[in-house]
């Protein structure tokens, strides 16, 4: 297992063989060492608060670096400037299911073609992909899905209807911009789910292929286990004026609205690539309070973004 703790991290892939990790320690935590299979990783870059202040001028000075995602934005900028071929955006609660000899992310960087399932004739404004991964619970949904869509039968597909409502196809790698990994055992669900239902949730992955998100639907993707390819680097920026539990979801919705008709920007939900090692959550009610915008404003936001989406297909250079 790849073990990360005490810092907000992202991985910068400068080739398909070598993997460089950037460590972005929080202001109050001491520097940590990164290990793979309990062996120290030498190919690492630590970006501390002092370095941020020295190299970004007033952009990230003072209080601006206190927001956990402000430091991630600095890391994204560093990765892009240094020629990253892909960026793995993750947090300290997820352990990549990798070994010294096998990194599942390489498949999504190297493979020229992917086998996926795509929902056909999807009409709802939001899509819940979780049910297609075979959870061992009756129902679950991703953090950020509008509450008005949670029980909407048009927002999700059951495995029983998969044969009729899913199209199996191949898609070229260049057409995919973002790959969101599912998390094994503890998926990214909101505080309402965690307050009212049991965890963990086990996914059987019965379809055997990843899910290509319908191009006309919104799906929340997070900053916990997400792979960005170069065509989607413009989506990386995380807003720092909203609570942490809202930031990555707002990012995903704005990115999807702007990319809807742009080539090379499709979103894929993959089989679980990480084990979620959730921190002990005495913060549950704090999370509930921090997610208020998700509960109360997501539906209105999606209606606004649908109205603002480009109405013609654009090339990546436009």
Coordinates of C-alpha atoms in Angstrom, one line a residue, residues 23-178:
X23 CA 4.2 17.0 -0.2
X24 CA 2.2 20.1 0.8
X25 CA 2.3 20.0 4.6
X26 CA -0.2 22.0 6.5
X27 CA 1.0 25.0 8.5
X28 CA 0.6 23.3 11.8
X29 CA 2.0 19.9 11.0
X30 CA 5.7 19.0 10.9
X31 CA 7.2 17.7 7.6
X32 CA 6.6 14.0 6.9
X33 CA 8.3 11.4 4.9
X34 CA 6.6 9.6 2.1
X35 CA 6.9 5.8 2.0
X36 CA 6.0 3.1 -0.5
X37 CA 5.8 -0.4 1.0
X38 CA 7.5 1.1 4.1
X39 CA 10.5 2.2 2.0
X40 CA 11.2 5.9 1.7
X41 CA 10.5 7.6 -1.6
X42 CA 13.4 9.6 -2.8
X43 CA 11.7 11.2 -5.8
X44 CA 9.8 13.7 -3.8
X45 CA 9.4 17.5 -3.6
X46 CA 8.3 19.3 -0.5
X47 CA 6.6 22.7 -1.0
X48 CA 6.3 24.5 2.4
X49 CA 4.5 27.6 3.3
X50 CA 7.7 29.7 3.2
X51 CA 8.5 28.5 -0.4
X52 CA 4.9 29.4 -1.4
X53 CA 5.2 32.9 -0.1
X54 CA 8.7 33.4 -1.6
X55 CA 7.7 32.3 -5.1
X56 CA 4.1 33.6 -5.5
X57 CA 4.4 37.1 -4.1
X58 CA 1.0 38.3 -2.8
X59 CA -1.0 35.7 -4.6
X60 CA -0.7 33.1 -1.7
X61 CA 0.6 35.2 1.1
X62 CA -0.5 35.2 4.7
X63 CA -4.0 33.9 5.4
X64 CA -4.5 32.7 1.8
X65 CA -2.3 29.7 2.5
X66 CA -4.3 28.6 5.5
X67 CA -7.0 27.2 3.3
X68 CA -6.1 23.5 2.7
X69 CA -6.9 23.8 -1.0
X70 CA -4.9 27.0 -1.5
X71 CA -1.8 24.9 -1.0
X72 CA -3.1 22.3 -3.5
X73 CA -3.5 25.1 -6.1
X74 CA 0.2 26.0 -5.6
X75 CA 1.1 22.3 -6.1
X76 CA -1.0 22.1 -9.3
X77 CA 0.8 25.2 -10.7
X78 CA 4.1 23.6 -9.8
X79 CA 3.2 20.4 -11.5
X80 CA 2.0 22.1 -14.7
X81 CA 5.1 24.3 -15.0
X82 CA 7.3 21.2 -14.6
X83 CA 5.7 19.3 -17.4
X84 CA 3.5 16.8 -15.7
X85 CA 2.0 14.2 -18.0
X86 CA -0.8 13.6 -15.5
X87 CA -1.8 14.9 -12.1
X88 CA -3.2 12.6 -9.3
X89 CA -5.2 14.7 -6.9
X90 CA -5.6 12.9 -3.6
X91 CA -5.9 13.5 0.1
X92 CA -4.4 11.9 3.3
X93 CA -7.3 9.6 3.8
X94 CA -6.8 7.5 0.6
X95 CA -4.2 4.8 0.1
X96 CA -3.5 4.0 -3.5
X97 CA -3.9 0.2 -4.1
X98 CA -0.4 0.0 -5.6
X99 CA 2.8 -1.9 -5.1
X100 CA 6.4 -1.3 -6.1
X101 CA 5.7 -3.2 -9.3
X102 CA 2.2 -2.1 -10.1
X103 CA 0.6 1.3 -10.2
X104 CA -3.0 1.2 -11.4
X105 CA -2.9 4.8 -12.5
X106 CA -0.4 4.0 -15.2
X107 CA -3.2 2.1 -17.1
X108 CA -5.1 5.4 -17.4
X109 CA -2.1 7.3 -18.6
X110 CA -0.6 4.7 -21.0
X111 CA -3.6 2.9 -22.6
X112 CA -4.6 4.3 -25.9
X113 CA -8.2 2.9 -25.7
X114 CA -10.5 2.2 -22.8
X115 CA -13.5 -0.1 -22.5
X116 CA -16.4 1.7 -20.8
X117 CA -20.1 1.6 -20.3
X118 CA -22.1 4.7 -21.2
X119 CA -25.7 5.3 -20.2
X120 CA -28.0 5.8 -23.2
X121 CA -30.8 8.3 -23.5
X122 CA -30.0 9.8 -20.1
X123 CA -32.3 12.7 -19.3
X124 CA -31.8 13.7 -15.6
X125 CA -29.7 16.8 -14.9
X126 CA -27.5 14.9 -12.4
X127 CA -26.2 11.3 -12.5
X128 CA -25.4 9.0 -9.6
X129 CA -22.9 6.4 -10.9
X130 CA -22.5 4.6 -7.5
X131 CA -25.3 2.1 -8.1
X132 CA -23.6 0.7 -11.2
X133 CA -20.6 -0.4 -9.2
X134 CA -22.6 -3.0 -7.3
X135 CA -22.7 -1.7 -3.7
X136 CA -23.7 -4.1 -1.0
X137 CA -26.3 -1.7 0.3
X138 CA -29.7 -0.9 -1.0
X139 CA -28.8 2.7 -2.0
X140 CA -26.0 5.2 -1.8
X141 CA -25.0 8.4 -3.5
X142 CA -21.9 10.6 -3.9
X143 CA -21.2 13.7 -1.9
X144 CA -22.5 16.8 -3.7
X145 CA -25.3 15.1 -5.6
X146 CA -28.3 17.5 -5.2
X147 CA -30.7 16.2 -2.6
X148 CA -33.5 16.7 -5.1
X149 CA -31.8 14.1 -7.3
X150 CA -31.0 11.5 -4.6
X151 CA -34.4 9.8 -4.9
X152 CA -35.1 10.7 -8.5
X153 CA -35.3 7.4 -10.3
X154 CA -34.0 9.0 -13.5
X155 CA -30.7 10.0 -11.9
X156 CA -29.4 6.5 -11.4
X157 CA -29.5 3.1 -13.2
X158 CA -29.9 -0.2 -11.5
X159 CA -27.8 -3.2 -12.4
X160 CA -31.0 -5.0 -13.4
X161 CA -31.6 -2.5 -16.1
X162 CA -28.0 -2.2 -17.2
X163 CA -28.3 -4.4 -20.3
X164 CA -31.1 -2.2 -21.7
X165 CA -29.8 1.2 -20.6
X166 CA -26.0 0.9 -21.0
X167 CA -23.9 0.9 -24.1
X168 CA -20.6 -0.9 -24.0
X169 CA -18.0 0.9 -26.2
X170 CA -14.4 1.8 -26.6
X171 CA -13.2 5.3 -26.2
X172 CA -9.8 6.7 -27.1
X173 CA -7.6 8.0 -24.2
X174 CA -7.3 11.4 -25.8
X175 CA -11.1 11.9 -25.4
X176 CA -10.9 11.4 -21.6
X177 CA -9.9 14.4 -19.4
X178 CA -10.6 13.2 -15.9

